[in-house]
C-alpha positions as a printed NumPy array, in Angstrom:
array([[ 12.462,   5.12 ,  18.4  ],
       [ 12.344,   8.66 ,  19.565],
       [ 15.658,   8.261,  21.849],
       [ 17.681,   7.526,  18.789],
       [ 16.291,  10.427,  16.314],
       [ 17.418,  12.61 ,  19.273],
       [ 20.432,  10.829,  19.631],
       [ 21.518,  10.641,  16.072],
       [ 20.593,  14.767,  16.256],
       [ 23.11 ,  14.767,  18.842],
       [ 25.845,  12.721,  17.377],
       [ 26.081,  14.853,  14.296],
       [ 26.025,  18.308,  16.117],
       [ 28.938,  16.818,  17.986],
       [ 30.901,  16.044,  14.603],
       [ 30.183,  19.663,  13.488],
       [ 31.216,  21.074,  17.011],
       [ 34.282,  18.748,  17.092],
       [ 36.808,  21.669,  16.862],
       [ 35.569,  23.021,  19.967],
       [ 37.298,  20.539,  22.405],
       [ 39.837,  22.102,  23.628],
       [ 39.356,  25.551,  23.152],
       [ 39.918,  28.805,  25.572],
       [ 37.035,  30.492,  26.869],
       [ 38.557,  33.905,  26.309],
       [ 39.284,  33.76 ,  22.835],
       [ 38.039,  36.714,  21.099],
       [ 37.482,  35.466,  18.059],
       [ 36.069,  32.163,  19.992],
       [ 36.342,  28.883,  18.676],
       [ 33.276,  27.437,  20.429],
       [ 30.277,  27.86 ,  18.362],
       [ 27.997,  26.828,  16.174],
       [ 29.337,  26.97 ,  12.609],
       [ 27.469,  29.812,  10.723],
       [ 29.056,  29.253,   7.545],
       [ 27.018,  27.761,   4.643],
       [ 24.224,  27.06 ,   6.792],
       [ 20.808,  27.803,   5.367],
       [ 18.503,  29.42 ,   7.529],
       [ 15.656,  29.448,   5.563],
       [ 15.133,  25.798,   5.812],
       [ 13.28 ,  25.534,   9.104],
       [ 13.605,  21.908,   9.134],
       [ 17.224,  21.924,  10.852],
       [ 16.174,  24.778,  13.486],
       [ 16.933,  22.013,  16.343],
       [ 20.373,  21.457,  15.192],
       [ 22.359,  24.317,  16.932],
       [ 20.009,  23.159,  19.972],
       [ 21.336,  19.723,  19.708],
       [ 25.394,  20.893,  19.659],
       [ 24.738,  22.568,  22.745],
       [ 24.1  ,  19.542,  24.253],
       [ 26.829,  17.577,  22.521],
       [ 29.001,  20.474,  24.213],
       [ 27.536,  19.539,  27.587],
       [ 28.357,  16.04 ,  27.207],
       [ 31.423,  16.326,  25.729],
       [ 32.58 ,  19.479,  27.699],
       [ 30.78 ,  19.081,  30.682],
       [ 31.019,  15.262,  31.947],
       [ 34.952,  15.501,  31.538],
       [ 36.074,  13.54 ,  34.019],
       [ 38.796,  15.792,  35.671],
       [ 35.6  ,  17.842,  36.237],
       [ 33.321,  15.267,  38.916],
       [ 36.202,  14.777,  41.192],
       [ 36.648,  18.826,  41.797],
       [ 32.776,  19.173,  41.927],
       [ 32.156,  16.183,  44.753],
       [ 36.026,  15.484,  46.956],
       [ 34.933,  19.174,  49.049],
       [ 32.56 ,  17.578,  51.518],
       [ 32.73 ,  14.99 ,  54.493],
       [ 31.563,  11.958,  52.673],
       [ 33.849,  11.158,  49.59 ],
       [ 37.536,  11.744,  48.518],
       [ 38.92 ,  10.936,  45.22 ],
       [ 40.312,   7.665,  45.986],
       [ 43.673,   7.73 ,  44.766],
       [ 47.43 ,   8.287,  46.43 ],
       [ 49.403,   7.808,  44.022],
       [ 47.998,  10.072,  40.727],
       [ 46.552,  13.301,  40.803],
       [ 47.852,  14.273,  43.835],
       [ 46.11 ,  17.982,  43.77 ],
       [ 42.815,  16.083,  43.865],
       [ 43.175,  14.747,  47.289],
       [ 44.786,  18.081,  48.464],
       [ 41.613,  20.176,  46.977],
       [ 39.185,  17.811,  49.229],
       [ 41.599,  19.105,  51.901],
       [ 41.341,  22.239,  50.878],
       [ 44.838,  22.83 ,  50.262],
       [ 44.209,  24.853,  46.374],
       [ 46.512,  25.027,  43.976],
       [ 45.315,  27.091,  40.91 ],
       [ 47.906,  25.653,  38.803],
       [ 46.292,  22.498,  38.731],
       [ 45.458,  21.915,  35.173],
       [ 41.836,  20.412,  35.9  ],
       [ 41.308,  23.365,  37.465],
       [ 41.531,  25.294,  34.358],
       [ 39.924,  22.665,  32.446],
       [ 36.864,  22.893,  35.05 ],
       [ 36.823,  26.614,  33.713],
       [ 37.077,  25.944,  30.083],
       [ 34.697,  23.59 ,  29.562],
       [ 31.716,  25.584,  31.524],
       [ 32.222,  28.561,  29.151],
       [ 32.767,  26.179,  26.252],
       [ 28.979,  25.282,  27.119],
       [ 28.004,  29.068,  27.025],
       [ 30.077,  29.989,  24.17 ],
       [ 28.238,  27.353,  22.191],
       [ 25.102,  28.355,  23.303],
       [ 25.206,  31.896,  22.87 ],
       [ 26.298,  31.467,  19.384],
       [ 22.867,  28.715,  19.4  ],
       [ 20.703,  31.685,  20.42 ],
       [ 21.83 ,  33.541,  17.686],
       [ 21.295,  30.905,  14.929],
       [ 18.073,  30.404,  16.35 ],
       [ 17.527,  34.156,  15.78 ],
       [ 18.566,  33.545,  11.991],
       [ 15.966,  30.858,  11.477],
       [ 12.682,  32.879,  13.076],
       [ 13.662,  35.707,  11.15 ],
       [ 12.868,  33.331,   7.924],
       [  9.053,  32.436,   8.766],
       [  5.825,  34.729,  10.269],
       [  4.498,  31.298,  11.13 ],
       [  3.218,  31.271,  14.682],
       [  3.742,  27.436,  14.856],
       [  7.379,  27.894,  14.118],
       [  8.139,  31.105,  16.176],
       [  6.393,  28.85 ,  18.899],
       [  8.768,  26.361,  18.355],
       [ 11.792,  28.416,  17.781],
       [ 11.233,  29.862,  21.649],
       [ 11.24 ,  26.489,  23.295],
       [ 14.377,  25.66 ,  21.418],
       [ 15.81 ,  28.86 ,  23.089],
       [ 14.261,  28.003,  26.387],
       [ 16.612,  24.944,  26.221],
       [ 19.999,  26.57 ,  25.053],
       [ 18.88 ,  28.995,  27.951],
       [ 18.135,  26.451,  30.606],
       [ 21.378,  24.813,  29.835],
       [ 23.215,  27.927,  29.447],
       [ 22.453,  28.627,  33.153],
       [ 23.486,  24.744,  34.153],
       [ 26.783,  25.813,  32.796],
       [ 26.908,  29.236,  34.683],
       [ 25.505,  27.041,  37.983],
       [ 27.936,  24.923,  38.13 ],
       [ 30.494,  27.705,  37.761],
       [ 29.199,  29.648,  40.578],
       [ 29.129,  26.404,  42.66 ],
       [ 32.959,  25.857,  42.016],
       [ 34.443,  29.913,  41.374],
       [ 31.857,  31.699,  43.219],
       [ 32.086,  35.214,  41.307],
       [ 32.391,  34.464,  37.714],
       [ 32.288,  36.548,  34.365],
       [ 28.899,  36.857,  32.597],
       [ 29.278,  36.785,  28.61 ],
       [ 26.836,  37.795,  27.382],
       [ 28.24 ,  37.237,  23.88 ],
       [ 30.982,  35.715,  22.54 ],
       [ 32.571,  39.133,  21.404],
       [ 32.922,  40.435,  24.604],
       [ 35.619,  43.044,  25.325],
       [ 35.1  ,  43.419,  29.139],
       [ 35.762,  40.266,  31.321],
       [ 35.931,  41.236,  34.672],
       [ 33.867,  38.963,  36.729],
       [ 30.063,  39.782,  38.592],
       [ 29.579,  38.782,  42.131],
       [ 27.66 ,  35.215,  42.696],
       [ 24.551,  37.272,  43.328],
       [ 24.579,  38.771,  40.271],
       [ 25.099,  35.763,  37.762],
       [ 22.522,  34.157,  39.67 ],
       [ 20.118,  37.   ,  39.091],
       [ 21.056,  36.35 ,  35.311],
       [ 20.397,  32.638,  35.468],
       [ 17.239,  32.813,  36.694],
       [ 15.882,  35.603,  33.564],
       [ 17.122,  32.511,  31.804],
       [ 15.367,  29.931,  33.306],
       [ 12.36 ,  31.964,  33.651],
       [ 12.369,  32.642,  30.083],
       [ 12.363,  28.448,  29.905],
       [  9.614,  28.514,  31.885],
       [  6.938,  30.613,  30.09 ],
       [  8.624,  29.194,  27.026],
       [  9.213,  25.424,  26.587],
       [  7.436,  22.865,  27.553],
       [  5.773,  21.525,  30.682],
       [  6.929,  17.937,  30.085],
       [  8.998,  15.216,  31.324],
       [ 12.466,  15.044,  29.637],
       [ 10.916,  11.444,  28.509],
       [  8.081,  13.107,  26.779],
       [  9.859,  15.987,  24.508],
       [  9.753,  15.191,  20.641],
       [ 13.625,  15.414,  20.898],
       [ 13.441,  12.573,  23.833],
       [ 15.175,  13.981,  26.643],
       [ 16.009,  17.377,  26.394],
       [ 15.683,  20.145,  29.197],
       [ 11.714,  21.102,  30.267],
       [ 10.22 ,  24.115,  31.841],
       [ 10.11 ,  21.527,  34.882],
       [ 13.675,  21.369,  34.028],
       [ 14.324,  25.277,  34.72 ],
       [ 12.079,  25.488,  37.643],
       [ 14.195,  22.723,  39.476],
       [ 17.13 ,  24.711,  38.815],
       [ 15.642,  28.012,  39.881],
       [ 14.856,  26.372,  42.902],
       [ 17.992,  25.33 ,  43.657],
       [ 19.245,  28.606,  43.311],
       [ 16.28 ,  30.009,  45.59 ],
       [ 17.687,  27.694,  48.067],
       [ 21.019,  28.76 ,  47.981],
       [ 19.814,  32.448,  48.622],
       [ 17.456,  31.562,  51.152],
       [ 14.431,  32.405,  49.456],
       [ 12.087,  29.596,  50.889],
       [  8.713,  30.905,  49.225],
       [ 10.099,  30.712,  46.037],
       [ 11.617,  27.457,  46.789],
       [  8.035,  26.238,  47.519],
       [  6.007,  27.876,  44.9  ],
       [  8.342,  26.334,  41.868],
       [  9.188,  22.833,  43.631],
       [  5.173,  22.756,  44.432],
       [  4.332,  23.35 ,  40.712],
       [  6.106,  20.227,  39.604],
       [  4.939,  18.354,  42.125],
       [  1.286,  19.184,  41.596],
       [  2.326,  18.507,  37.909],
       [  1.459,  14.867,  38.658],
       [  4.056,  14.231,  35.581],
       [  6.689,  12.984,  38.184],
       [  6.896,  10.126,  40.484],
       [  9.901,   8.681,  42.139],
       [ 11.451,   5.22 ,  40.578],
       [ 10.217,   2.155,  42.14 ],
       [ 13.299,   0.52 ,  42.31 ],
       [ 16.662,   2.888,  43.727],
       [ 19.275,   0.273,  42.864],
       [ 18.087,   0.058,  39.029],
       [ 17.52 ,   4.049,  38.881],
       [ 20.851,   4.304,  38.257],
       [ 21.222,   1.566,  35.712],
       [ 20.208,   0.781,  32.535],
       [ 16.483,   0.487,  33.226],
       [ 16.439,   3.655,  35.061],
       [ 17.652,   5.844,  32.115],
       [ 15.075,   8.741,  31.593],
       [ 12.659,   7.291,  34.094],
       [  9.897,   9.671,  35.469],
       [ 12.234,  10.229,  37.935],
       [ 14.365,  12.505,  35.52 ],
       [ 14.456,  15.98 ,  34.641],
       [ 18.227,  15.897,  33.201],
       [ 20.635,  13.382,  32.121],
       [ 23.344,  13.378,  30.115],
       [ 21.982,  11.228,  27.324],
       [ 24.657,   8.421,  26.052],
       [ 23.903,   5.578,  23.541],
       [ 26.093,   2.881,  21.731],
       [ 22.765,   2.356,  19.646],
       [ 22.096,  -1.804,  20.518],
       [ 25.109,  -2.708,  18.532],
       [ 28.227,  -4.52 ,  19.745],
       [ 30.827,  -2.511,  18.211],
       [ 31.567,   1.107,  16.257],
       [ 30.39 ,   4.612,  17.143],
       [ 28.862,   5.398,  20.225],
       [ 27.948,   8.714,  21.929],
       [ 29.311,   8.665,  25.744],
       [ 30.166,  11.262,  28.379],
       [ 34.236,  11.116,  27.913],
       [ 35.489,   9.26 ,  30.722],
       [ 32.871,   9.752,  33.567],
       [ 32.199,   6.608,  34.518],
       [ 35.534,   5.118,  33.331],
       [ 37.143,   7.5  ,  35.889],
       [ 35.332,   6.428,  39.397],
       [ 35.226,   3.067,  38.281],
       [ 37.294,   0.005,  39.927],
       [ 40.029,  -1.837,  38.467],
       [ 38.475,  -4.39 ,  37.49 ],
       [ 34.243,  -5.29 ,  37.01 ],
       [ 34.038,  -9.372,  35.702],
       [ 31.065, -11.425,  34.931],
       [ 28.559, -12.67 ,  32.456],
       [ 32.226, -13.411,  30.753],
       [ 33.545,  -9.973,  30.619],
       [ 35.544,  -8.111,  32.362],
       [ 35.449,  -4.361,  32.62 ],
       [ 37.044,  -1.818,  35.174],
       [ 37.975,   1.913,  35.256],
       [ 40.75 ,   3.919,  36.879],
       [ 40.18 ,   3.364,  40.402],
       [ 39.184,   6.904,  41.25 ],
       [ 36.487,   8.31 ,  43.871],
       [ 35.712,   6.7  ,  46.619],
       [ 33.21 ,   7.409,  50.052],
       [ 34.743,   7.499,  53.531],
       [ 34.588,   4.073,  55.53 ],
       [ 33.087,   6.465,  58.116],
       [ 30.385,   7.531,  56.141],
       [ 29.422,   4.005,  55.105],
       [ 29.068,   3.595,  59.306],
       [ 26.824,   6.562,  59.677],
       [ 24.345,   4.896,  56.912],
       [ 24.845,   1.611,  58.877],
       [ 23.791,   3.565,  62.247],
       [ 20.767,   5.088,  60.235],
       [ 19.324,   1.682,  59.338],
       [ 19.637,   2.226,  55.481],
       [ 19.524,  -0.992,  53.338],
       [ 18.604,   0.284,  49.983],
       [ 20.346,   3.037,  49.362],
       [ 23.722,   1.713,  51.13 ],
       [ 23.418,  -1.594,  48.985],
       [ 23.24 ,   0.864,  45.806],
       [ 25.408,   3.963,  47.286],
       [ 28.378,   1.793,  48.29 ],
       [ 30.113,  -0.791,  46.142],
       [ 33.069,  -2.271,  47.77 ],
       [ 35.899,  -3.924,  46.892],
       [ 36.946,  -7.458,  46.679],
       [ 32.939,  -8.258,  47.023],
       [ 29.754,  -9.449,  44.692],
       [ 27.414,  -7.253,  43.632],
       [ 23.581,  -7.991,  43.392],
       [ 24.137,  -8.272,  40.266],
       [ 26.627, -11.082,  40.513],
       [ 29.391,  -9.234,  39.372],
       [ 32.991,  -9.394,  41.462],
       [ 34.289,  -6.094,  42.079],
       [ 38.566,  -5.713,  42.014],
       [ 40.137,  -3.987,  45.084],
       [ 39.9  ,  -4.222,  48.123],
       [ 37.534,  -4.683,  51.446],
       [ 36.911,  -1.682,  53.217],
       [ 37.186,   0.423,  50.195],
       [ 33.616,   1.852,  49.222],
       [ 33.315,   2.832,  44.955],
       [ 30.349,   4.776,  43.689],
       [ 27.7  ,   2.275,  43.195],
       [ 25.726,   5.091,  41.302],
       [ 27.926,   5.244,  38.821],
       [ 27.958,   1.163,  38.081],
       [ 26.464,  -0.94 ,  35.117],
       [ 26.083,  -4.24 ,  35.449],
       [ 27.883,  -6.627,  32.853],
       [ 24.77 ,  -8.049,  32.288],
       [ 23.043,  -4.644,  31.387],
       [ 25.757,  -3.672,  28.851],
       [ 25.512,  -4.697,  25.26 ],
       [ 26.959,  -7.745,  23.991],
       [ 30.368,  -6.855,  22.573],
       [ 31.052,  -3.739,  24.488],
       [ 33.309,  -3.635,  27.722],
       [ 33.793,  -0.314,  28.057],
       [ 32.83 ,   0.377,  31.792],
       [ 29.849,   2.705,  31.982],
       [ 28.885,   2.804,  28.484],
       [ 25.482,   2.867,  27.163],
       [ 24.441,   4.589,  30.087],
       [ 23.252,   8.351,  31.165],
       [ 24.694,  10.463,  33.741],
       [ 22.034,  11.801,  36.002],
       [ 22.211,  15.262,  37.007],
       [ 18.796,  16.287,  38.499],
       [ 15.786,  14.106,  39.747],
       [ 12.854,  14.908,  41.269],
       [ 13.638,  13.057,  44.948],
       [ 15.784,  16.608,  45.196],
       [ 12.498,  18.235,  44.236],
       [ 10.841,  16.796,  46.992],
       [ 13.127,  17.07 ,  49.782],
       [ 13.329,  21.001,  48.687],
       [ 10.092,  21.378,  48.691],
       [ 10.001,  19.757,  52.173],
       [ 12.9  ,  21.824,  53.582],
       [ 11.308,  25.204,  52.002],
       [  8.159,  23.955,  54.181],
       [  9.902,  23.695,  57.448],
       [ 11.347,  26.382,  57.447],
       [  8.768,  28.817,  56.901],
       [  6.917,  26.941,  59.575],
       [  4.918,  24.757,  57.913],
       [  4.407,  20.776,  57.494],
       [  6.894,  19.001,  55.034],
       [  6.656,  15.141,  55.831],
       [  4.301,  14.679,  52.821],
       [  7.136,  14.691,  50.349],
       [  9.996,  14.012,  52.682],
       [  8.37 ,  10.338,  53.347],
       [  7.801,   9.635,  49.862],
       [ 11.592,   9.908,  49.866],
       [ 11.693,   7.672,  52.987],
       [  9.126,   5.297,  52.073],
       [ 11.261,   4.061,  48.52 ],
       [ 14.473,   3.497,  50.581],
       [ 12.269,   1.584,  52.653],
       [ 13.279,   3.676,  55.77 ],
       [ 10.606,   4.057,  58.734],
       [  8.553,   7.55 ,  58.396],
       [  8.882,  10.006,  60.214],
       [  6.688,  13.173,  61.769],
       [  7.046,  16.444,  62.071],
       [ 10.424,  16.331,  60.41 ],
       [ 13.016,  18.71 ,  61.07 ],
       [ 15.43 ,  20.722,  59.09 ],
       [ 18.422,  18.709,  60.169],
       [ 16.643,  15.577,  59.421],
       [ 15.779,  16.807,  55.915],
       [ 19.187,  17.549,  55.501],
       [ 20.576,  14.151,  56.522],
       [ 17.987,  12.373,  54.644],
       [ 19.712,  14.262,  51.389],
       [ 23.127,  13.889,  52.683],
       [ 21.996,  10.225,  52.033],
       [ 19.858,  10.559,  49.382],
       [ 22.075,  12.511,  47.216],
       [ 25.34 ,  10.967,  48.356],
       [ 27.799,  11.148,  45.428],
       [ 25.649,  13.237,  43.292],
       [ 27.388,  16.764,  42.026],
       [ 28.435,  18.32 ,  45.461],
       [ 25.242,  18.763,  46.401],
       [ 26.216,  17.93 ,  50.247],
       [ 29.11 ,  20.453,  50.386],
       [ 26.987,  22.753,  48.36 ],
       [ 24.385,  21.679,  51.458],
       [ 26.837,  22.511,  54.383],
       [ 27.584,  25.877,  52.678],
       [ 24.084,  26.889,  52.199],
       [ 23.799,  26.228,  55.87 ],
       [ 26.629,  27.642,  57.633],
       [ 27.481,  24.032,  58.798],
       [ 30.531,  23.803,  56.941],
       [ 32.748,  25.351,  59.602],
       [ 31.616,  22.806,  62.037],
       [ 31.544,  19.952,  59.915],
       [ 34.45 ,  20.604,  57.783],
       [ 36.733,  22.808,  59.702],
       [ 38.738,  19.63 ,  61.151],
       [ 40.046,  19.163,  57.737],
       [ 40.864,  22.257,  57.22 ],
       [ 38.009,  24.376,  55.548],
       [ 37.829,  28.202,  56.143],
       [ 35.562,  30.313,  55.113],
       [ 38.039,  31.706,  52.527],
       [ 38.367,  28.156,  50.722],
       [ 34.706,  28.2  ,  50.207],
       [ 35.197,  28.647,  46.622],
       [ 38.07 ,  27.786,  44.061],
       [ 40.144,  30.316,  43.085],
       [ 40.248,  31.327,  39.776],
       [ 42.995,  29.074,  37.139],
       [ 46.009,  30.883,  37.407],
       [ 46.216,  30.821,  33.403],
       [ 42.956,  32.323,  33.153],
       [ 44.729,  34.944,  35.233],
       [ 47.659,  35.463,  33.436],
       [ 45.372,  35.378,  30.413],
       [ 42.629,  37.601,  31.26 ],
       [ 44.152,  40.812,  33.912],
       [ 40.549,  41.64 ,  34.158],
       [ 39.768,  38.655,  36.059],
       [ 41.593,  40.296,  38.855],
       [ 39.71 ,  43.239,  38.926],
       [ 36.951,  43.279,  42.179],
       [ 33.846,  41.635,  40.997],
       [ 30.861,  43.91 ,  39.634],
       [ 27.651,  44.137,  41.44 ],
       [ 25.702,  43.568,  37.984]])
């Protein structure tokens, strides 16, 4: 079927790109990149392949595990679960950084491992369209680059989300590394992403040839996002509106299997992280490190087998009561998966009462192939879905003084949750505080945007100054031009 040519793609750009691991972002001669040696350009038949190891970078590089506790433990909701290992992790959701912590670095790494590999993509792509004057192919050859460029700037988002003020390479050869202000790289990821737009495809993820991969949709989500974060409501409308009036998207009928194995690359999708361990009980499989392995209790049994992960991440008992006091029932039975208790599944979770795992991040043993135990496997990590689309589109709305319960009730109205009129900006933003609820820091990122942070978080010790991460202290001893002040381009 189409999800395994894609996959198989995948799983052999990732062989190619194996070397890449590990490797330092600043490396002038840089390790992370497609392999340009005795590759044949003139057969247009593999043009997709450097396309396809920029996505094996993503989920290799990207989903490493270290990486989802730093990008979620900053806000009011979650904390990473653990006392006794990995210490830093519960002092960075207390804001207490130390940028000696080696995730940290890793964090840092990885993202430019993603944009080393795809600028080196871009640049293979270049040696395949200069082979052919065939408009079909040149066609083709600029939605390839529409992708490498839409995930380029998921790379250089997620940077600015954690760093604020990062460098922009532009290529891999790059002398001068001093960083640009947030502004700036975001001006630079949106001439990528609007490059994806008037490039690739305006698809579903689900309906690409190469099943899954990044859509013009795709980049106007993330556009948006960044038009949120700048304030830019109009914008915020005009792209989130376009994919709505698409008609290509509708939300999943069922929340608690969105997440699971039914719900991979629903209509609901515009990314995931795309893992397989192709039907079969044992050998290779393609999975997103340890991801799910990482925020997953001690122990998952039933259906005869018993999996588990390393007891990591974890949502305040307080938050749990505020979705209580909200009436939720859905989301809640989904959201929060506590210890010592069954799941609707009919699988007995390890630990203990009180203490609330990421239910998003759960399989059921009777979902998982026969043969593997492996917690998580076989399943995609969800990055963006178009319920964010519509409560953006709602909040954009509002605030420039217009109605926005049309989409924020279609939100409502699949948690089963009363709807509501005239809704407010607050609301919105506690309906996505719920909605989103262990999903990529999107409700720190939220209280940021907003100026609530201060309020909110300022009990546990947030400033204004610990907005951001600071930069890996060996990237600093590395690099002295990361201490220079950020440029304005």
């Amino acid at each position: 079927m189409k999800f395994s040519r894609y996959i198989s793609c995948l799983a052999l750009a990732a062989l190619t790109l194996s070397f890449t691991a590990c490797s330092d972002y600043l490396d002038k001669d840089p390790e992370n990149k497609v392999p340009e040696t005795d590759v044949d350009y003139t057969n247009l038949n593999e043009m997709y392949m450097p396309v396809s190891g920029v996505y094996a970078k993503v989920r290799t590089g990207g989903m490493h595990w270290v990486i989802w506790p730093l990008s979620i433990v900053r806000d009011d909701d979650m904390w990473s679960g653990r006392l006794d290992d990995q210490q830093l992790l519960v002092d960075f959701g207390n804001y207490k950084y130390d940028n000696t912590f080696w995730g940290l670095n890793e964090m840092w790494n990885q993202y430019y491992g993603i944009i080393k590999v795809a600028n080196s993509a871009l640049a293979s792509l270049d040696s395949y369209a200069a082979n052919t004057t065939n408009d079909q192919l040149l066609s083709q050859y600029r939605s390839y680059c529409g992708e490498v460029r839409t995930l380029r700037a998921y790379a250089y988002y997620r940077l600015t989300q954690a760093f604020g003020d990062v460098t922009i390479l532009e290529s891999n050869n790059q002398i001068d590394l001093t960083r640009s202000k947030k502004a700036a790289v975001e001006k630079y990821m949106l001439q990528d992403l609007q490059y994806a737009m008037d490039n690739s495809p305006k698809l579903r993820p689900n309906e690409m040839t190469h099943y899954g991969a990044v859509t013009a949709y795709t980049a106007e989500m993330m556009a948006a996002k960044i038009y949120l974060n700048e304030g830019n409501y109009a914008m915020v409308e005009k792209l989130t509106d376009d994919i709505i009036n698409s008609g290509k998207f509708s939300l999943y009928s069922d929340f608690y299997e969105l997440f699971k194995i039914p719900g991979k690359e629903c209509n609901e999708s515009l990314f995931e992280c795309q893992c397989t361990d192709f039907g079969q009980s044992s050998g290779d499989m393609v999975d997103a490190d340890n991801w799910f392995v990482f925020q997953g209790p001690g122990s998952v049994k039933g259906n005869g087998v018993t999996a588990g992960g390393w007891n990591f991440i974890r949502y305040n008992a307080d938050f749990k009561q505020w979705a209580a006091a909200r009436g939720e029932t859905v989301r809640a039975a989904t959201t929060f998966m506590e210890g010592n208790s069954t799941t609707p599944s009919g699988d007995e979770i390890g630990g203990n009462k009180g203490e609330y795992y990421n239910g998003k991040a759960y399989t059921p043993t009777n979902e998982m192939t026969e043969g593997r135990t492996k917690y998580g496997e076989n399943n995609n990590v969800r990055v963006f879905r178009y319920a964010d689309v519509l409560l953006m589109n709602a909040e954009a709305k509002v605030r420039q003084g217009k109605n926005g319960d049309a989409p924020f009730n279609l939100v409502r109205k699949r948690a089963r949750m009363p709807e509501l009129t005239n809704v407010t900006v607050d609301q919105i933003l506690d309906e996505r505080r719920m909605e989103l609820a262990g999903e990529w820091g999107e409700r720190y990122n939220d209280l940021v945007r907003t100026g609530k942070a201060a309020s909110v978080l300022g009990s546990k010790g947030w400033t204004e100054d610990k907005t951001y991460y600071p930069v890996p202290f060996a990237q600093l001893s590395d690099v002295p031009a990361l201490k220079n002040e950020p440029k304005d381009e």
